[in-house]
Structures are given as C-alpha cells and as structure tokens.
mmCIF file of C-alpha atoms in Angstrom:
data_model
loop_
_atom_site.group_PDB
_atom_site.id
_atom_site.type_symbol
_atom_site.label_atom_id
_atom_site.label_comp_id
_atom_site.label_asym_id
_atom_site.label_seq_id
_atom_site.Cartn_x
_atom_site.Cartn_y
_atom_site.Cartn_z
ATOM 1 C CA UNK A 1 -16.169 1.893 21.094
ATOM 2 C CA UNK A 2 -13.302 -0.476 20.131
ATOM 3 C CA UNK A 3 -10.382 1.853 19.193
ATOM 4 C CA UNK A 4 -8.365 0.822 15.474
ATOM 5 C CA UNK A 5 -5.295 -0.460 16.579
ATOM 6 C CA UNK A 6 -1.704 2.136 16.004
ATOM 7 C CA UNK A 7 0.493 1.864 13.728
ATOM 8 C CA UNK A 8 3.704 4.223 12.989
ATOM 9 C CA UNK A 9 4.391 6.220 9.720
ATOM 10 C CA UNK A 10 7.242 4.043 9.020
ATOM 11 C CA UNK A 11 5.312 0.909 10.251
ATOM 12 C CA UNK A 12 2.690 2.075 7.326
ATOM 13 C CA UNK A 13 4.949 2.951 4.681
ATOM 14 C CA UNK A 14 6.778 -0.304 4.636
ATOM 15 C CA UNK A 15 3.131 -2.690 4.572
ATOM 16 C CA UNK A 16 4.066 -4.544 1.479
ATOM 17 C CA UNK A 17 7.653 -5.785 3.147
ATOM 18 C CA UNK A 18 4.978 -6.742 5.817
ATOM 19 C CA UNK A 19 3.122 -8.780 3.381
ATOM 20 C CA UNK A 20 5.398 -10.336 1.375
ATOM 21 C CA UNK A 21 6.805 -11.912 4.861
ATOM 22 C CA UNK A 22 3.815 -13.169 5.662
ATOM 23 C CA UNK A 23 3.287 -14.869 2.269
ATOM 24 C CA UNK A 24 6.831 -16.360 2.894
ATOM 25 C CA UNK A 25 6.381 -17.618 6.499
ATOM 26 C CA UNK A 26 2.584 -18.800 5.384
ATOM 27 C CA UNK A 27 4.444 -20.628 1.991
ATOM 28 C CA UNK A 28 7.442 -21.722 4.525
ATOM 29 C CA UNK A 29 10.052 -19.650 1.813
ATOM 30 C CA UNK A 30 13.143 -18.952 2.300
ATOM 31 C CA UNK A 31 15.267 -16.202 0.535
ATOM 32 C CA UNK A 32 17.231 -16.605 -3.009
ATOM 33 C CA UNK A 33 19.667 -14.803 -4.525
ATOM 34 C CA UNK A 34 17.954 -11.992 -6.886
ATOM 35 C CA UNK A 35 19.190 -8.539 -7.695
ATOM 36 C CA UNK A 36 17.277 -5.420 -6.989
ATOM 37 C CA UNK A 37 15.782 -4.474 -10.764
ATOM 38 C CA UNK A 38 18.213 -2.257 -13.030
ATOM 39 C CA UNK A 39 18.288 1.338 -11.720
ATOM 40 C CA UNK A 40 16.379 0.826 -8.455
ATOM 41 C CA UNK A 41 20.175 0.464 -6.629
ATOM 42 C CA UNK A 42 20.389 -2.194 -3.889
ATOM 43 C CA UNK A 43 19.782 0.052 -0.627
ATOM 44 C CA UNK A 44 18.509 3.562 -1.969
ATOM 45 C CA UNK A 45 14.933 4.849 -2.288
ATOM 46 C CA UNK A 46 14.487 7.170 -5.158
ATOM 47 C CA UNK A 47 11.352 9.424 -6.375
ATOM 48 C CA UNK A 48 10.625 10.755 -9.329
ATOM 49 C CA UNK A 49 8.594 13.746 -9.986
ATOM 50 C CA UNK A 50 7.297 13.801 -13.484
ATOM 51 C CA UNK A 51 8.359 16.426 -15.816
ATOM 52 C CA UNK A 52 6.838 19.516 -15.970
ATOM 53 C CA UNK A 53 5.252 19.234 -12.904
ATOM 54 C CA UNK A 54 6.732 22.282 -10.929
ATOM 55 C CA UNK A 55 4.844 25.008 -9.790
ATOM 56 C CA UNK A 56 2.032 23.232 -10.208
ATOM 57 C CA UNK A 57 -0.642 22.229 -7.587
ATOM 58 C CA UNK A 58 0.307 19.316 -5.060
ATOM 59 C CA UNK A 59 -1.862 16.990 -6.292
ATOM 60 C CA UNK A 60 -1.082 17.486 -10.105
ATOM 61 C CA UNK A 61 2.468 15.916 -9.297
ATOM 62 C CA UNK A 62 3.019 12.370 -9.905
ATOM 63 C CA UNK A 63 5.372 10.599 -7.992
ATOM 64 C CA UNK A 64 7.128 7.383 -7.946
ATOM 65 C CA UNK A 65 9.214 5.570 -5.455
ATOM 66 C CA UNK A 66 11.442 2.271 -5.819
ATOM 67 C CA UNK A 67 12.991 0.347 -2.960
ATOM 68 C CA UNK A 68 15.082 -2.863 -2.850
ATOM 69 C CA UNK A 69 13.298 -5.652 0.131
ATOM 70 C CA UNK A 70 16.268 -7.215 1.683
ATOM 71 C CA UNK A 71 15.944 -10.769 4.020
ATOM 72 C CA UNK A 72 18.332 -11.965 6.458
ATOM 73 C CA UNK A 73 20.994 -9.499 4.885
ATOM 74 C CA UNK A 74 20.152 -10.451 1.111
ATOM 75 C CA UNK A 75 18.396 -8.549 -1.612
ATOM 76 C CA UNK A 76 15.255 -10.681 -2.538
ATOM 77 C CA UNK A 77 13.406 -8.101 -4.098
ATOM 78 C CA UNK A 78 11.508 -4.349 -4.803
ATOM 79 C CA UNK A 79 8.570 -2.127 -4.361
ATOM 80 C CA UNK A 80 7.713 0.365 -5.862
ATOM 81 C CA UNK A 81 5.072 3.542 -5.015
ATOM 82 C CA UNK A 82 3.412 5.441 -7.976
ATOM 83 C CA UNK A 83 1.018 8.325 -6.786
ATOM 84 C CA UNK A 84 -0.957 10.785 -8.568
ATOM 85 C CA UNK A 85 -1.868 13.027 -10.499
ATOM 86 C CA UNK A 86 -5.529 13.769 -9.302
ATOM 87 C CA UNK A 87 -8.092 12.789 -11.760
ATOM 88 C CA UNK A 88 -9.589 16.278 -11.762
ATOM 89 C CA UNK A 89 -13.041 15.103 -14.040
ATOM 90 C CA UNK A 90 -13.785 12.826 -11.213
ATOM 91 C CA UNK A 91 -11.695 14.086 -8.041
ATOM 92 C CA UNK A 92 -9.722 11.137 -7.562
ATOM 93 C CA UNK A 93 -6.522 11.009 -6.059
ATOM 94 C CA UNK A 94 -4.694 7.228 -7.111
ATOM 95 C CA UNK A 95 -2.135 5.367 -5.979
ATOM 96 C CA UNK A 96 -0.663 1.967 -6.584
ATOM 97 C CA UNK A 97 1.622 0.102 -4.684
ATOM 98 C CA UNK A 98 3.465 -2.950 -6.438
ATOM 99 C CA UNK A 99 6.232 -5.740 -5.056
ATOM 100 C CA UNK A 100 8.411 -8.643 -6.049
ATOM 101 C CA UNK A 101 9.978 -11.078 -4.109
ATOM 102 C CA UNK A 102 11.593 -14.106 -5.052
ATOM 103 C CA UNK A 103 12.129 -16.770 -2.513
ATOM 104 C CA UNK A 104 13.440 -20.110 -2.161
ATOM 105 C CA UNK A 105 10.430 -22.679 -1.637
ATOM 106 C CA UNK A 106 10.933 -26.814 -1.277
ATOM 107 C CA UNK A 107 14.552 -26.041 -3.377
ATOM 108 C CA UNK A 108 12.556 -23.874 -6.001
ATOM 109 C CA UNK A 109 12.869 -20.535 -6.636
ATOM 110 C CA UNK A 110 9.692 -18.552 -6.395
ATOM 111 C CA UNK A 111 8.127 -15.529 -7.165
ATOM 112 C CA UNK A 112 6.094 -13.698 -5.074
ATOM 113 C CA UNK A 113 4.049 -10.672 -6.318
ATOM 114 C CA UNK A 114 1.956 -8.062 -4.594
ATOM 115 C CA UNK A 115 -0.264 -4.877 -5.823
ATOM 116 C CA UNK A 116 -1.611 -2.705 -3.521
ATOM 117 C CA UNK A 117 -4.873 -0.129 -5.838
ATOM 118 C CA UNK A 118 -6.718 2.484 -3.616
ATOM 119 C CA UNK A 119 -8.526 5.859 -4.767
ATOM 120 C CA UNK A 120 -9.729 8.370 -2.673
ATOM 121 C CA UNK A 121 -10.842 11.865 -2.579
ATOM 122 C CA UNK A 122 -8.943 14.919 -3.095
ATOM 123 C CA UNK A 123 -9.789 15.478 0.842
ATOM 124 C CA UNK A 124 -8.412 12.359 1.932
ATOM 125 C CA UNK A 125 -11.488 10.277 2.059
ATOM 126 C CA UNK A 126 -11.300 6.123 0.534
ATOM 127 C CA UNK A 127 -13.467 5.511 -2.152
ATOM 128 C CA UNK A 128 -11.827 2.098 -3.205
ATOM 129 C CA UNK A 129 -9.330 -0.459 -2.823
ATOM 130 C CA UNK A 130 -7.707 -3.921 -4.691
ATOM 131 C CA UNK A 131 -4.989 -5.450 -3.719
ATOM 132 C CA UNK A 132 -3.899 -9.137 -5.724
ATOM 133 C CA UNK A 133 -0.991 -11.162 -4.298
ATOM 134 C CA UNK A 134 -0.371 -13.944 -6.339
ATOM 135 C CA UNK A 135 2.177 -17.331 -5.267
ATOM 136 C CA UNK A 136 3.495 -19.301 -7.599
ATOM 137 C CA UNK A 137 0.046 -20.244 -9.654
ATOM 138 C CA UNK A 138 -2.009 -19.294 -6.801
ATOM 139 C CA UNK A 139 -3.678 -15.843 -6.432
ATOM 140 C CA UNK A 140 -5.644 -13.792 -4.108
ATOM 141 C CA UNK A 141 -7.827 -10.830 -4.887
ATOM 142 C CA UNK A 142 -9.468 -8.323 -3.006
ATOM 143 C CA UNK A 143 -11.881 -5.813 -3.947
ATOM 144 C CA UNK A 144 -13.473 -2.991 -1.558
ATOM 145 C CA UNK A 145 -15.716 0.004 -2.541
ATOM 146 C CA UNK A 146 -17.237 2.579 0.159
ATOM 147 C CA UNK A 147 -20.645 2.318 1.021
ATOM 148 C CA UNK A 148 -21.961 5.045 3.322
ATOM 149 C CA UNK A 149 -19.924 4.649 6.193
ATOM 150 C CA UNK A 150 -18.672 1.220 5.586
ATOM 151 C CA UNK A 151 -15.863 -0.596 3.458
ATOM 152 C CA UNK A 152 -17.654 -3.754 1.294
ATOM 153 C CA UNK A 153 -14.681 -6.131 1.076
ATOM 154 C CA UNK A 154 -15.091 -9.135 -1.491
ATOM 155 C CA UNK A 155 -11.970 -11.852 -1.825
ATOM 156 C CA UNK A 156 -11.599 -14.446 -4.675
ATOM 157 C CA UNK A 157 -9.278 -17.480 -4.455
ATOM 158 C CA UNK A 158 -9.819 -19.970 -7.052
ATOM 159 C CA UNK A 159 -13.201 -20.895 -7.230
ATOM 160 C CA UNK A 160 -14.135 -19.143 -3.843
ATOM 161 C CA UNK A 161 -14.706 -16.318 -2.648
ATOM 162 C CA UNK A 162 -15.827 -13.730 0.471
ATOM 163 C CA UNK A 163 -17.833 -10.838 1.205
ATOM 164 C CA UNK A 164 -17.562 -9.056 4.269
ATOM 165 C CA UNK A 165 -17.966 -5.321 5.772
ATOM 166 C CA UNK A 166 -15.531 -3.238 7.874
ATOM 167 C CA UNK A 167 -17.267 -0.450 9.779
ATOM 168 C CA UNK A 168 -14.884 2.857 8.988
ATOM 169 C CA UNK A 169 -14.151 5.748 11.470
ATOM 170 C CA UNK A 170 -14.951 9.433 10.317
ATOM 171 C CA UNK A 171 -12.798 10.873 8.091
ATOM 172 C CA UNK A 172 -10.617 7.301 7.229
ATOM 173 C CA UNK A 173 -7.894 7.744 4.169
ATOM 174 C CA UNK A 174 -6.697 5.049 1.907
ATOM 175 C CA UNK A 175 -3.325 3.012 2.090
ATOM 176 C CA UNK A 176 -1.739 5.803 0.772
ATOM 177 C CA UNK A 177 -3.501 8.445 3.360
ATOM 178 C CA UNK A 178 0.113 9.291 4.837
ATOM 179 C CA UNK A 179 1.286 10.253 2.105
ATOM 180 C CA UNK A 180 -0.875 12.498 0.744
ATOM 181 C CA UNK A 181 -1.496 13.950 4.132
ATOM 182 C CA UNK A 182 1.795 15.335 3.652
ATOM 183 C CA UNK A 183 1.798 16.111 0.153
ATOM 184 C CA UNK A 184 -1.183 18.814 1.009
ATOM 185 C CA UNK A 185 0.235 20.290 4.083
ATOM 186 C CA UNK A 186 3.668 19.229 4.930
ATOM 187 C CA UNK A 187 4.170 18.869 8.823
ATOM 188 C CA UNK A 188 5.395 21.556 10.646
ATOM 189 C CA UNK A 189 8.200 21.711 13.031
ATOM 190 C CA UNK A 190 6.680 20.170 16.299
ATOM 191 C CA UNK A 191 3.686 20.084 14.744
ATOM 192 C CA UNK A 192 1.782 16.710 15.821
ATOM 193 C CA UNK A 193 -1.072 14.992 13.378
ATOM 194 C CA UNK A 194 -3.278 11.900 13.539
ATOM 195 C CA UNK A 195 -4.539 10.264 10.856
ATOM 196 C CA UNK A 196 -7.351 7.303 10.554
ATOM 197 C CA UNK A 197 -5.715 4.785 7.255
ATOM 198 C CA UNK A 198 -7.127 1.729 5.904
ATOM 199 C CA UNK A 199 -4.278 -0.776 6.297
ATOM 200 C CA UNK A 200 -3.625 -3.732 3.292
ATOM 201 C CA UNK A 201 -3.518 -7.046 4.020
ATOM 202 C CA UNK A 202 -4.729 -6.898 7.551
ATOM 203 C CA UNK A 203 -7.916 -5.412 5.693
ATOM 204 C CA UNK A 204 -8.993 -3.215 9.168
ATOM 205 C CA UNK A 205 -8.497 0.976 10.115
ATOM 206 C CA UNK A 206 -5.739 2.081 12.036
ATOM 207 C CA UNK A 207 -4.608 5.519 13.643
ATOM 208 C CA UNK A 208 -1.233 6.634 12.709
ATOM 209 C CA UNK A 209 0.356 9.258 14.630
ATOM 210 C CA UNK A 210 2.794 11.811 12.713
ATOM 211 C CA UNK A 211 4.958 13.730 14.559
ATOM 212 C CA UNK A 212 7.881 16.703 13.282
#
C-alpha cells in the first residue's frame, strides 16, 4: 500500500502561503507593495474567541485567526482562519480558510485570492471540501464530497471542467483536522499523535505527525 506522503503541523498550517506561491511562480508574479489589512498588524497572528463562549464545550467556540504573508522581506498580503461553532442539528464542524495576495505581474499589480471550505464530523471525519482561487479574471473551483470511502473531486475552469476520485485512508480529517485535533484533546507533554489530513491544493491525504 502506497503510504500518503508527511507533512509537519507547521508545514499544514501555513498551506495557503503554499498556494498563493505557487499561483505566483505559475503566473511568473512578483511581489508589490501592499499593507497587511487594518488591525491584522504586519507580523502578529491573533485569534479571537467569540463572546460568550467560555465554559462552554470545545466545539461551541468559534475562532478566528489573521496573519500577514510576507515575500522576499515584504508584506504582500493575509490569511485568515475562521473555525466553528459545530452545527449541532447536523454535526458539522466548519472551517474556512481565506487569502489575499497582491503581486506584481508584467508591471501590473495583481490580486490573488484563495478560499479554502471543508466540513467534517464532530469526530474528525471529512464530509466536504471547496476551495476557489481566482487570478486576475481567471478562476478555479474545486468541489469534493465523501462517498463511502472515497473523496469525489470535481474542478471548473472556464468552460471546463474535471472529475476525479482520491481513495481516503481510515479515519482521514479535513484541512482543518490539526486543528481541531487539538481543540478536543490538547496534546500532552511528550505526548506523540498522528493524524491522516486531506491537504488543499495538492488535492491528496497526508500523515502529519504532532509531537509535545
């Protein structure tokens, strides 16, 4: 059996800085001068828990992260991480993912935008995904839903598009699976976990490896 390739927790966390470079290299980009957005700062992350939330259960607390994407020493950008609360009619756990960039392409400034859309269970299992990075007036869109034991993957771009299937190990967690991993059990000190995560972009599973 082929084993998913490894990635690190920090490797997995920062996937849309991943993307958004390889949208630039693919577009042949170069960075531009653009502030990080008005309260993100230029080289903090942040989260905020929404109000009310404490004491409550784990996955009744939203969260929301913002970080600035810096190239070649220059701010070019953000992310930002939005998860929860659990849907508790259907047992969904959500989590978006979202990105600017602008970059510097033939002499024009452009911008680059990314949103990464997965749901999964409330005991880590991926139900379904979209991501849409869009270029300039170009976009690609990507839809997967769980079938059995399977991801069904369907791209648009323009007038095409794709369907495809990516065979999933047993349990396998969303692009968020690391983080709400934690969320229900935090690690413990020496404490050693792996996880099976359906990566963005690259569209395959991988095995990250925690460690405390």
């Amino acid at each position: 059996m082929k084993r998913a390739p490894l990635f690190s927790r920090y490797a997995h966390q920062r996937y849309m800085v991943v993307g958004g470079c390889l949208v630039i290299l693919l577009c042949g980009c170069q960075p531009s001068q653009t502030p990080a957005p008005p309260g993100s700062g230029v080289a903090e992350s942040q989260a905020v828990v929404a109000p009310g939330s404490q004491g409550e259960a784990w996955a009744d607390v939203a969260t929301e992260s913002w970080d600035a994407i810096y190239m070649q020493g220059k701010p070019v950008g953000y992310q930002s991480v939005t998860l929860g609360p659990v849907d508790r009619e259907r047992g969904i756990l959500p989590g978006l993912a979202e990105s600017v960039l602008s970059v510097q392409r033939f002499g024009q400034v452009t911008r680059e935008t990314m949103s990464f859309t997965c749901h999964e269970t409330a005991d880590g299992q991926i139900i379904s995904v979209e991501t849409r990075i869009q270029s300039g007036n170009s976009e690609v869109r990507t839809l997967g839903r769980r079938q059995a034991n399977q991801l069904v993957l369907e791209s648009f771009a323009g007038p095409q598009s794709k369907t495809w299937t990516i065979p999933l190990p047993s349990p396998c967690g969303g692009f968020f699976a690391v983080e709400w991993s934690l969320r229900r059990r935090p690690l413990s000190p020496g404490e050693q976990r792996q996880l099976n995560v359906f990566v963005p972009v690259l569209n395959q599973p991988a095995v990250v490896q925690l460690s405390a």
